[in-house]
mmCIF file of C-alpha atoms and ligand atoms in Angstrom:
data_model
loop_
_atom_site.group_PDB
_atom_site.id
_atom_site.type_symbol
_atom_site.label_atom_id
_atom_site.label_comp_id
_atom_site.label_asym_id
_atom_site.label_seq_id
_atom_site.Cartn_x
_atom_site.Cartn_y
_atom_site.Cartn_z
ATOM 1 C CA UNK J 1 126.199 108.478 47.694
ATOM 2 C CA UNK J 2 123.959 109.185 44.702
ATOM 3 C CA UNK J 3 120.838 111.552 45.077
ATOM 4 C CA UNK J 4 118.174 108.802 45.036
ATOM 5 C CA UNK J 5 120.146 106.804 47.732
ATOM 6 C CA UNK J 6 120.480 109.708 49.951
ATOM 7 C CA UNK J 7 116.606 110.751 49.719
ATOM 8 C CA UNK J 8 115.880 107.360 50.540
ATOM 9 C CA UNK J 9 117.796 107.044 53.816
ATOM 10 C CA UNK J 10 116.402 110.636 54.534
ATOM 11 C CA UNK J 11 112.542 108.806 54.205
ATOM 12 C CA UNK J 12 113.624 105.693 56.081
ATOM 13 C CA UNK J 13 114.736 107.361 58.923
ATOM 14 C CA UNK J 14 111.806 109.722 59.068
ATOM 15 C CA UNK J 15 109.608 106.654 59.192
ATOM 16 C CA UNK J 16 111.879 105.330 61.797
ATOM 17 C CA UNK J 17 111.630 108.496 64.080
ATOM 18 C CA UNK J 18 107.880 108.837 63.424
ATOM 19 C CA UNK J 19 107.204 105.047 64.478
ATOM 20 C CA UNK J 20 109.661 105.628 67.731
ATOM 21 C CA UNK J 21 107.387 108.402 68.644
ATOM 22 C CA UNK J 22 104.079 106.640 67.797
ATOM 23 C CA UNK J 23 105.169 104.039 70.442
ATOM 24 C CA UNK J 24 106.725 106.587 72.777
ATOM 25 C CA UNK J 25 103.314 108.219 72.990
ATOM 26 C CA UNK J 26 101.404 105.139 73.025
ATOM 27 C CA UNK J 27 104.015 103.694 75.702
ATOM 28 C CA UNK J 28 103.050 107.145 77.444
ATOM 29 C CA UNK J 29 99.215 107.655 77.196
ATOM 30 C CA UNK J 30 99.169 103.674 78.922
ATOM 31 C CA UNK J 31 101.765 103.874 81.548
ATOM 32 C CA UNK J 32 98.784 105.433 84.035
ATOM 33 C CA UNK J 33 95.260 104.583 84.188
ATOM 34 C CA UNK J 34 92.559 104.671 87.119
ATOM 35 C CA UNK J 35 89.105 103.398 86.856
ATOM 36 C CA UNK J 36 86.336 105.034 89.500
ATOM 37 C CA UNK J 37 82.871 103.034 89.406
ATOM 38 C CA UNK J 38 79.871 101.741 91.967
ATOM 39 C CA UNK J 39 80.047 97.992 92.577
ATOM 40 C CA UNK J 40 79.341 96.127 95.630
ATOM 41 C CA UNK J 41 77.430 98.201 97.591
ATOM 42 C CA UNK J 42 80.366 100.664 97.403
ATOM 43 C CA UNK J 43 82.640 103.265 94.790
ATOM 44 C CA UNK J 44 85.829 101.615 93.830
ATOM 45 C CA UNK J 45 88.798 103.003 92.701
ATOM 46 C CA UNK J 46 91.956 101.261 90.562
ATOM 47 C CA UNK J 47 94.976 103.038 89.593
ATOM 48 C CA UNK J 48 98.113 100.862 87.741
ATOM 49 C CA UNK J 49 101.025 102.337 86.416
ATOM 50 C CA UNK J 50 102.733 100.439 83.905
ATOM 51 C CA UNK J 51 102.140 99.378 80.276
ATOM 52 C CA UNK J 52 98.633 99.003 78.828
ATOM 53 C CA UNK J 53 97.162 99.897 82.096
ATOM 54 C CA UNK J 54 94.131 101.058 81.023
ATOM 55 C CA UNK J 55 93.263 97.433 79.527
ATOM 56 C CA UNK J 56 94.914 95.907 82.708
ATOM 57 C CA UNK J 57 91.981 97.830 84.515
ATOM 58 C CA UNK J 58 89.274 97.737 82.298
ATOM 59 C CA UNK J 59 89.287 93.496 82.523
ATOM 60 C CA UNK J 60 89.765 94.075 86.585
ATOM 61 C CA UNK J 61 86.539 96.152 86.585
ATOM 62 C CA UNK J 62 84.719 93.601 84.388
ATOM 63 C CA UNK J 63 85.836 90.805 86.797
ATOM 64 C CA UNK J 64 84.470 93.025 89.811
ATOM 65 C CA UNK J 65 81.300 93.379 88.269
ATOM 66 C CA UNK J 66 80.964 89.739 87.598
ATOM 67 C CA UNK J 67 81.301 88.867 91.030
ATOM 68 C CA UNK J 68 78.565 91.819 91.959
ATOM 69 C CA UNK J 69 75.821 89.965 90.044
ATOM 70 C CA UNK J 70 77.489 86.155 91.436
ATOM 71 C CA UNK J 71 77.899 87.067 94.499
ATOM 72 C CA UNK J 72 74.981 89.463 95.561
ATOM 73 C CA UNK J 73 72.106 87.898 97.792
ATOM 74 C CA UNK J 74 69.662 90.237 95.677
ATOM 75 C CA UNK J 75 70.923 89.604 91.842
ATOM 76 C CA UNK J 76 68.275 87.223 90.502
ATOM 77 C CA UNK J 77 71.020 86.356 87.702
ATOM 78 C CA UNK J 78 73.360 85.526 90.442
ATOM 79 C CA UNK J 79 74.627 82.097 91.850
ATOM 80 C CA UNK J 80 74.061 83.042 96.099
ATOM 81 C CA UNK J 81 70.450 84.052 95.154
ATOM 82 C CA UNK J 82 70.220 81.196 93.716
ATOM 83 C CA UNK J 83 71.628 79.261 96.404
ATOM 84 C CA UNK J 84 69.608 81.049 99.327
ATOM 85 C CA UNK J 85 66.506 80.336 96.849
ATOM 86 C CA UNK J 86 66.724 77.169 96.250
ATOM 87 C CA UNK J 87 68.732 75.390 98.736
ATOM 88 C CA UNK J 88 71.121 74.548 95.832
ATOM 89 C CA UNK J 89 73.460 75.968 93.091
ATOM 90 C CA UNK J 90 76.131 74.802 90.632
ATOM 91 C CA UNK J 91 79.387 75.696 91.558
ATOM 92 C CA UNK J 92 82.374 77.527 90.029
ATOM 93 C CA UNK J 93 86.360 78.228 90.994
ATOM 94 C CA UNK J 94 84.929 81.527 92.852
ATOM 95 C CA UNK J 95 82.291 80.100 95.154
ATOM 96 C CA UNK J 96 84.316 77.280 95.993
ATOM 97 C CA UNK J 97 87.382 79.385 97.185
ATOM 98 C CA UNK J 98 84.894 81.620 98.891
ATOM 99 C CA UNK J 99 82.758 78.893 100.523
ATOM 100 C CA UNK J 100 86.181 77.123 101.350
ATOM 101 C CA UNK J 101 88.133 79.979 102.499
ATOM 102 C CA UNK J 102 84.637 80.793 105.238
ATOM 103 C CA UNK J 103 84.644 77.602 106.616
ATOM 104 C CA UNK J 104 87.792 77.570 107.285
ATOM 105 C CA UNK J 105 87.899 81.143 108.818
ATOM 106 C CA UNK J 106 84.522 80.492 111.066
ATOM 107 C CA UNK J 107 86.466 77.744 112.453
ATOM 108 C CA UNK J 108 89.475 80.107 113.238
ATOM 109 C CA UNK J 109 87.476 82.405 115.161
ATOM 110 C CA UNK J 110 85.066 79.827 116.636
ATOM 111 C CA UNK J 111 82.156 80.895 114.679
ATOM 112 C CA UNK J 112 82.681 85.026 115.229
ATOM 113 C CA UNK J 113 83.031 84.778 111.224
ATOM 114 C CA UNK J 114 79.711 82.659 110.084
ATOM 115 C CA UNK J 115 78.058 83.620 106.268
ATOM 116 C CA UNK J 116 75.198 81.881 107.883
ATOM 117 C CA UNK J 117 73.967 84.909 109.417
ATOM 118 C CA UNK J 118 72.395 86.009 106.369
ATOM 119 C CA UNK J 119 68.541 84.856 107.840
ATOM 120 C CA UNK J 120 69.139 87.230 110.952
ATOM 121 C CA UNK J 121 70.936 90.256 108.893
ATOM 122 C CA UNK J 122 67.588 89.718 106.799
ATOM 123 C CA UNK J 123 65.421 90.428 109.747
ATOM 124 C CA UNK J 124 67.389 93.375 110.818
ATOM 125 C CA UNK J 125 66.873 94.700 107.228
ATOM 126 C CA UNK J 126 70.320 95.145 106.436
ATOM 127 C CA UNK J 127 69.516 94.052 103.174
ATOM 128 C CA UNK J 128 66.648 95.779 101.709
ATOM 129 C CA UNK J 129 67.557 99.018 103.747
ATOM 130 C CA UNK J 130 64.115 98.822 105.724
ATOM 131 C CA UNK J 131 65.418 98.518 108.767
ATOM 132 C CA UNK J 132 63.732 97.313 111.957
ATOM 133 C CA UNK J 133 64.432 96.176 115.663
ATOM 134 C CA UNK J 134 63.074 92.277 115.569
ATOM 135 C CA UNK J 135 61.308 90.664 117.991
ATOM 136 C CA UNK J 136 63.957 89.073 120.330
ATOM 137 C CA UNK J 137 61.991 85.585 120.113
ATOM 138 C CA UNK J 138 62.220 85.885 116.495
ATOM 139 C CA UNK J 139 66.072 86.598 116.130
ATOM 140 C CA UNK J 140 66.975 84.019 118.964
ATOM 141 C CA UNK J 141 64.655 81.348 116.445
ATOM 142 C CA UNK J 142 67.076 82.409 113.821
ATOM 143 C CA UNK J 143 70.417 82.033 115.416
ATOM 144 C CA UNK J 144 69.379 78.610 116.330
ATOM 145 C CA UNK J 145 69.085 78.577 112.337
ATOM 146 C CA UNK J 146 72.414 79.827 111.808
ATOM 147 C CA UNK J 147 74.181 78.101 114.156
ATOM 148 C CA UNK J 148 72.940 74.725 113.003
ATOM 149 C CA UNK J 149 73.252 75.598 109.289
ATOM 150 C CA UNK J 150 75.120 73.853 107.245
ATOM 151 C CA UNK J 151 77.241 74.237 103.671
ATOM 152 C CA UNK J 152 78.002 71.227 101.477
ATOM 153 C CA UNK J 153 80.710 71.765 98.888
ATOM 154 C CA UNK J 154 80.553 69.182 95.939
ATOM 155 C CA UNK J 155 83.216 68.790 93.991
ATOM 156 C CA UNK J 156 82.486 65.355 92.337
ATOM 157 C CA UNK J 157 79.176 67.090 90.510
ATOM 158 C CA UNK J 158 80.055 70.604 90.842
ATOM 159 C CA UNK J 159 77.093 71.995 93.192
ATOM 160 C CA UNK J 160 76.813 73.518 96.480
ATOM 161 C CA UNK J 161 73.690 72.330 99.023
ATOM 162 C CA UNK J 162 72.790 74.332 101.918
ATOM 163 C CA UNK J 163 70.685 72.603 104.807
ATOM 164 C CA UNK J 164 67.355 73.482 105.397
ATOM 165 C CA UNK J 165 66.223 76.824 105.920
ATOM 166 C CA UNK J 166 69.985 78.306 105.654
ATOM 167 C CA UNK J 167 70.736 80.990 104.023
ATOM 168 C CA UNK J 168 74.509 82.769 103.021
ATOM 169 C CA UNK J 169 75.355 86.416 102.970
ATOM 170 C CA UNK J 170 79.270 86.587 101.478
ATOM 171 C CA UNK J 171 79.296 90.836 102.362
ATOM 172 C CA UNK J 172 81.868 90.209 105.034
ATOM 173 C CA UNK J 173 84.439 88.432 102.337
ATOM 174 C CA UNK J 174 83.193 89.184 99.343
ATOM 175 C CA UNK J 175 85.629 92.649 98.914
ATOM 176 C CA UNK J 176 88.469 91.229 100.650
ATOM 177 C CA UNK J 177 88.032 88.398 97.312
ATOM 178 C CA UNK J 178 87.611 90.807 94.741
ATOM 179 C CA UNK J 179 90.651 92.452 95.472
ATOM 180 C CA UNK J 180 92.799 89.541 95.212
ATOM 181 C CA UNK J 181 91.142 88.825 91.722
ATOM 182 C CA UNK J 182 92.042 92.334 90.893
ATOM 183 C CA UNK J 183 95.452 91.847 92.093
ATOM 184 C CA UNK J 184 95.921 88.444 89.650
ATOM 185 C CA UNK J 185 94.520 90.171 87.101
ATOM 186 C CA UNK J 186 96.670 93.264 87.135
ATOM 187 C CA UNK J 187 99.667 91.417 87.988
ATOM 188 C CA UNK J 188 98.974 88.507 85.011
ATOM 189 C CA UNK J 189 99.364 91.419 82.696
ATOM 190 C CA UNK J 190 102.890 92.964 84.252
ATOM 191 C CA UNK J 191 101.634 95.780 86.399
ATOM 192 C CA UNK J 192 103.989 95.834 88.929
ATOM 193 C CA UNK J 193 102.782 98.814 91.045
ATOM 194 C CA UNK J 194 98.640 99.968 91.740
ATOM 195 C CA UNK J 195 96.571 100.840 94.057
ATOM 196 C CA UNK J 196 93.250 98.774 95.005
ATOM 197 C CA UNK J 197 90.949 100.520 96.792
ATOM 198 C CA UNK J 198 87.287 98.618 97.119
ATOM 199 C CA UNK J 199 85.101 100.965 99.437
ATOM 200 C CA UNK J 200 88.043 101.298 101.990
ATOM 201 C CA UNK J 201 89.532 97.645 101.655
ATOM 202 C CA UNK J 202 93.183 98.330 100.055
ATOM 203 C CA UNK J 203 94.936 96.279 98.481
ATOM 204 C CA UNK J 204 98.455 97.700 97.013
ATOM 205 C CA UNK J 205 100.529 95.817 94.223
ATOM 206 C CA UNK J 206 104.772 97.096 94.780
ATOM 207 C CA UNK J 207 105.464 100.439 95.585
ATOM 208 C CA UNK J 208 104.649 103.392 93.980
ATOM 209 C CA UNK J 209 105.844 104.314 90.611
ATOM 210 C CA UNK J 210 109.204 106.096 92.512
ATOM 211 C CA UNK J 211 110.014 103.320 94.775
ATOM 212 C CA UNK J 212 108.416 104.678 98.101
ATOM 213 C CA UNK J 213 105.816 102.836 99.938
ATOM 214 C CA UNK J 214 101.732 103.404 99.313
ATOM 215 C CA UNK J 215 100.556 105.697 102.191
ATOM 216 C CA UNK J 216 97.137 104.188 103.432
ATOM 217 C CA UNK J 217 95.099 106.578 105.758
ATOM 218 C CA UNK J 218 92.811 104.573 108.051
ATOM 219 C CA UNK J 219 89.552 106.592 108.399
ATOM 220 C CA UNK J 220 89.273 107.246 112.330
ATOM 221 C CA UNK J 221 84.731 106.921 112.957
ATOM 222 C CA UNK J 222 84.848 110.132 115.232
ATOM 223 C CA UNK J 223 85.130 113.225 113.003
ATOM 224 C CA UNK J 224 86.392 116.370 114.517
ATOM 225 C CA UNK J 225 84.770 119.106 116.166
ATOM 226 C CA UNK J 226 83.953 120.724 113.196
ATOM 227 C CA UNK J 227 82.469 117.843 111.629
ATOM 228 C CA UNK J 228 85.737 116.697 109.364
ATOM 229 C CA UNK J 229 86.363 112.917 108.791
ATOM 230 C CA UNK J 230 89.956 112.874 110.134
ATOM 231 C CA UNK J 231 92.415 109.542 110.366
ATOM 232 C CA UNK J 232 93.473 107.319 112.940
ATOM 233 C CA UNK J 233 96.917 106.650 111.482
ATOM 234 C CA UNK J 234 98.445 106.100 108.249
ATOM 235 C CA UNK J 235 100.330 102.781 107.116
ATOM 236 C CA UNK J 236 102.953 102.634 105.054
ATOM 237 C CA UNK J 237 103.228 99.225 102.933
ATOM 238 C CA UNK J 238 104.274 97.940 99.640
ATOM 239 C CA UNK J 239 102.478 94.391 98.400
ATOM 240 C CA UNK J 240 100.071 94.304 100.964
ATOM 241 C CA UNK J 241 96.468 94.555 102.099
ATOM 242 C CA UNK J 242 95.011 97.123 104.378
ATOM 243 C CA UNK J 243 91.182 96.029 105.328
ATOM 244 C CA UNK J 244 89.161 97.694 108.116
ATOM 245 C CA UNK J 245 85.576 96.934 108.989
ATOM 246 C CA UNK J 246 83.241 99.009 112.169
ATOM 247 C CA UNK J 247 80.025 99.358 113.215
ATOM 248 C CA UNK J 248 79.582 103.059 111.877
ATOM 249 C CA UNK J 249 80.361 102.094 108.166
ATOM 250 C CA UNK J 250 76.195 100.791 108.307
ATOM 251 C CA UNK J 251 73.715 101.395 110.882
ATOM 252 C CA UNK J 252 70.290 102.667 112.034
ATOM 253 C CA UNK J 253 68.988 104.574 115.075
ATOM 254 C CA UNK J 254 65.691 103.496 116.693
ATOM 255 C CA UNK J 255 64.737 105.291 119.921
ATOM 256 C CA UNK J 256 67.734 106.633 120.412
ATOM 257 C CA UNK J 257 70.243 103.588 120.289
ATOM 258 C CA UNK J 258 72.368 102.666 117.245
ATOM 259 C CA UNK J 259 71.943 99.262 115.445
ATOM 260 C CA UNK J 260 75.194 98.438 113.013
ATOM 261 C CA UNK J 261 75.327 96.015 110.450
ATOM 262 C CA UNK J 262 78.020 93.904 112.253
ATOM 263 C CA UNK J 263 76.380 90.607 113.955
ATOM 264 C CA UNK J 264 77.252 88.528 116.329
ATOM 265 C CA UNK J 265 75.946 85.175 115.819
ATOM 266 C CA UNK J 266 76.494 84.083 119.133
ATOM 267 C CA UNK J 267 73.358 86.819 120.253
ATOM 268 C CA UNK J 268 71.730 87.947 116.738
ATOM 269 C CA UNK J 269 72.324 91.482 117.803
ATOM 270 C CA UNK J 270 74.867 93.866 116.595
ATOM 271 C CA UNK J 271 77.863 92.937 118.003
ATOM 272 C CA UNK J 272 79.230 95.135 121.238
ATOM 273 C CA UNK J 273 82.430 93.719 122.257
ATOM 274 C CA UNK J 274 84.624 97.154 122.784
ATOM 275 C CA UNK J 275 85.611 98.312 119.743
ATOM 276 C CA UNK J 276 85.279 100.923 117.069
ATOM 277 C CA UNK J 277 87.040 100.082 114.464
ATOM 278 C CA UNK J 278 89.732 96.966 113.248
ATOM 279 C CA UNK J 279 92.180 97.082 110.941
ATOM 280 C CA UNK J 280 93.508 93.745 109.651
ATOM 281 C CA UNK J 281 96.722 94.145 107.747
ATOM 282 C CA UNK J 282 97.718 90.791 104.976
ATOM 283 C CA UNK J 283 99.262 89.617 101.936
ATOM 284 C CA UNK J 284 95.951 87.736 101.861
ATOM 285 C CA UNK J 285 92.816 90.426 100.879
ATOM 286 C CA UNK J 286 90.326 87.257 101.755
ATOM 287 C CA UNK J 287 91.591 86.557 104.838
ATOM 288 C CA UNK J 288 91.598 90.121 105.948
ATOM 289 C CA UNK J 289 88.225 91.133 105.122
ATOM 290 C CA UNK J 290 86.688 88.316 106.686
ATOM 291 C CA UNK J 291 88.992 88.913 109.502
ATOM 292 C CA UNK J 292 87.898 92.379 109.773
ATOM 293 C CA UNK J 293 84.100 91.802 110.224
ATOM 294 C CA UNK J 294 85.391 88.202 112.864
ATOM 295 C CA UNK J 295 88.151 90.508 115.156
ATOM 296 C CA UNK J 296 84.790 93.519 115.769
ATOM 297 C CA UNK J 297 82.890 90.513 117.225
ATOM 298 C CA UNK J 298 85.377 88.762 119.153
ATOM 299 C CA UNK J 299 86.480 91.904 120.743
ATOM 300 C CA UNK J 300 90.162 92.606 121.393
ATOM 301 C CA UNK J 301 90.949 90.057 123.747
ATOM 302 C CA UNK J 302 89.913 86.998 121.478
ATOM 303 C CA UNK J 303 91.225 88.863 118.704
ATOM 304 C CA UNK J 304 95.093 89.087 120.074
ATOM 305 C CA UNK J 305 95.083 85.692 121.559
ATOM 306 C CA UNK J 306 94.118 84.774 117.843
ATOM 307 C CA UNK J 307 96.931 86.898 116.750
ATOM 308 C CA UNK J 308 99.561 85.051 118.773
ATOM 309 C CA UNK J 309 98.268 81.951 116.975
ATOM 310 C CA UNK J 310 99.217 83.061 113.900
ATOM 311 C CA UNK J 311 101.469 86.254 113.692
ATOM 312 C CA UNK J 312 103.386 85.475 110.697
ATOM 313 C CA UNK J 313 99.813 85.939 108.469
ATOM 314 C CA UNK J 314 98.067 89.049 109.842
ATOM 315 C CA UNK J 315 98.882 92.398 111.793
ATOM 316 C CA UNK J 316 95.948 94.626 113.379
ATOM 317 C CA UNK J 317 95.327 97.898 114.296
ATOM 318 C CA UNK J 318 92.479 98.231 116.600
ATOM 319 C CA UNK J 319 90.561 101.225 117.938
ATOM 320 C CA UNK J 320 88.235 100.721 121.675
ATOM 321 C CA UNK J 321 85.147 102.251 121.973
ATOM 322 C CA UNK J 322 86.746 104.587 124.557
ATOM 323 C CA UNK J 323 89.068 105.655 122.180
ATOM 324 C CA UNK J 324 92.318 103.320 122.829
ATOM 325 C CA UNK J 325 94.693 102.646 119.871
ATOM 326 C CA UNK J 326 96.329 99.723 119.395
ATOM 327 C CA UNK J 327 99.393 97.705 117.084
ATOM 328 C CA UNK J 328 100.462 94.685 116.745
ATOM 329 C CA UNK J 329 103.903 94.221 116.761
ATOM 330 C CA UNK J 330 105.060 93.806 112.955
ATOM 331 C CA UNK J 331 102.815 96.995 112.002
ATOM 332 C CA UNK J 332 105.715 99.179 114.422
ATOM 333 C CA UNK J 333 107.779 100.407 111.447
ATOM 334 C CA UNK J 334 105.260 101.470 109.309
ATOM 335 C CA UNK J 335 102.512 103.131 111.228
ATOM 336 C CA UNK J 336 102.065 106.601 112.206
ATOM 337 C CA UNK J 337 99.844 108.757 114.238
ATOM 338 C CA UNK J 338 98.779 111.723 115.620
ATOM 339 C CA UNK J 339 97.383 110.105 118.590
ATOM 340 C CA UNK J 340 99.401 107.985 121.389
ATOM 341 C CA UNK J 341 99.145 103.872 120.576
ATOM 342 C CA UNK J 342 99.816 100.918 122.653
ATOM 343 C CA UNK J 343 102.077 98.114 120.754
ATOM 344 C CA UNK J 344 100.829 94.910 121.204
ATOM 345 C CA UNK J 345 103.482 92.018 121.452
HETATM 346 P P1 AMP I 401 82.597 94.093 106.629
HETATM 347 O O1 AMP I 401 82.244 95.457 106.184
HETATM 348 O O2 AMP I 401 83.631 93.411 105.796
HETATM 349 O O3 AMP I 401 82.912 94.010 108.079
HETATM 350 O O4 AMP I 401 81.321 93.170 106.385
HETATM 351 C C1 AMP I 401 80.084 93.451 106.966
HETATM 352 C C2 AMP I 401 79.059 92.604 106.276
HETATM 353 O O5 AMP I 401 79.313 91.216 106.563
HETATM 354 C C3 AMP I 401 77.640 92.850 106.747
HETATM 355 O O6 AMP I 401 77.027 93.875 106.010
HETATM 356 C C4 AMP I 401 76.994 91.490 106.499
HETATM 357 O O7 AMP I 401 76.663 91.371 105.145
HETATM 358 C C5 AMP I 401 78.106 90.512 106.799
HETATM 359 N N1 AMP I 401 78.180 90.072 108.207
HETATM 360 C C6 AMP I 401 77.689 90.673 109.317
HETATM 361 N N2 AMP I 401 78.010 89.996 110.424
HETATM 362 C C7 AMP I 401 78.735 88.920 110.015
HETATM 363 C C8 AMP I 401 79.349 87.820 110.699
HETATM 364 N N3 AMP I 401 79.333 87.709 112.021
HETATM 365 N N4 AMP I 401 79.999 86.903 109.934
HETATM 366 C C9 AMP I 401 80.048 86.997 108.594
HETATM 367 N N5 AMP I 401 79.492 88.017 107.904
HETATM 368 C C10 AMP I 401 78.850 88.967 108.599
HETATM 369 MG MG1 MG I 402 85.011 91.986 106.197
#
């Protein structure tokens, strides 16, 4: 081989080695990202392992933030304002699932689950943070409102019509949503393993980067006696949703009593039917927020008989205001606690 030849092999295979680098590193610097922001009334947190992560979760947070300013009732740039304004908006692939997906849950729990109640978690000042006890004559007018309200989804022109004097408050779906829109997103672009956590609703994509299951700590309301948030139990679960509503994640005291953010729209008051907290665990994030926020007013009574309706699509975990835990059957393998359960069957 002549001299010339041989220095040129020597400079093509540097290049080559430098370029197989370069893309090691760059394969490197995106194979992890996370993404920590406010949205939603709440702090999120992404994390995706895999290539290009970082962009993966960079077009999830825009997404989530898109759906703030839609789906807020206090966004004047968004559609529900809108809607609760004017009795009518146009309507897009997002409100329709979401308007779709409530009706069809309210009539699963006979009405537990209603976006209706928006007029009476105004009066209760859930929304503007000025909370108040309302006049009882005043809340019972309203859940008259609620109950008779009515949504009408147009798909011929595109617009949603609410009937007169209704108004819709998506807070109890709206996370559960987002999360499966982060989950498309993250999975259109080949993640194969995250974490989803919006404000305590999980949602987990695979396993974790080495094959073992996502651990997901369920936040028990009672701290200890020195004041430390401690946990109920942990799940273990790959590809699944972990989604837990109470009464203590919002409330107000007033002369001594407590006043949570959870109504029943049978009464118009917070809803007192036994329990602390529910966990509802789903391949479907919509179903199991709205779920969540339906099982704490039905109690956990309605909420198993609803269960045995449809076990193949949701597990729960449910904790009594006396301080009874409970499982569902399917959740038996991959729960664990420091504190003794009952298995529901
Ligand atoms: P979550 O934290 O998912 O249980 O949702 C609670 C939120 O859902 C509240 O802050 C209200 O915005 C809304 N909400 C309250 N009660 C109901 C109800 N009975 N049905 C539907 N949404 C509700
Ligand atoms: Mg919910």
């Amino acid at each position: 081989m002549s001299r010339n030849n041989s220095r040129t092999l020597i400079i093509i295979s540097l290049i080559l080695l430098l370029s197989l680098t370069g893309l090691y590193l760059c394969h490197m610097r995106n194979t992890e990202a996370s993404e920590d922001f406010f949205a939603m009334d709440t702090i999120m947190s992404l994390q995706a392992y895999g290539k290009d992560a970082d962009k993966a979760l960079a077009d999830a947070r825009a997404a989530i933030l898109n759906l703030d300013t839609a789906l807020s009732v206090t966004n004047k740039d968004g559609s529900i304002y809108k809607l609760n304004s004017t009795g009518s908006c146009d309507l897009n692939d997002d409100l329709q699932y979401l308007l779709e997906r409530s009706i069809e849950i309210k009539e699963m729990t006979d009405g537990a689950f209603n976006i209706c109640i928006y007029p009476v978690i105004k009066e209760w000042g859930f929304t503007d943070g000025n909370y108040r006890v309302p006049d009882e004559a005043a809340v019972s007018e309203l859940c008259k409102l609620v109950n008779a309200s009515e949504i009408s989804v147009n798909t011929t022109d595109n617009t949603v019509s609410l009937s007169d004097g209704a108004m819709i408050d998506l807070g109890g779906i709206a996370k559960g949503y987002a999360s499966m829109k982060v989950r498309d997103i993250l999975k259109d672009r080949g993640i194969n393993s995250a974490l989803i956590n919006l404000g305590g609703n999980v949602c987990v994509i695979g396993s974790k980067p080495d094959g073992s299951p996502f651990s997901i700590a369920i936040k028990n309301p009672e701290p200890d006696d020195t004041g430390v948030s401690t946990f109920t139990g942990v799940l273990k679960v790959s590809d699944k949703c972990v989604i837990t509503s109470g009464g203590y994640e919002r409330y107000f005291e007033k002369d001594g009593l407590i006043y949570h953010h959870i109504i029943d729209p049978s009464t118009g008051y917070p809803a007192d039917a036994g329990l602390k907290s529910v966990t509802v665990v789903s391949d479907d994030p919509t179903l199991a927020d709205a779920l969540s926020t339906a099982v704490y007013v039905m109690g956990k009574d309605r909420a198993v008989d609803l269960w045995h309706t449809m076990r193949d699509r949701f597990e729960l975990v449910l904790l009594s205001d006396t301080g009874e835990l409970y499982i569902t059957e399917g959740l038996k393998d991959c729960f664990t606690s420091e504190f003794e359960y009952r298995i529901i069957k």
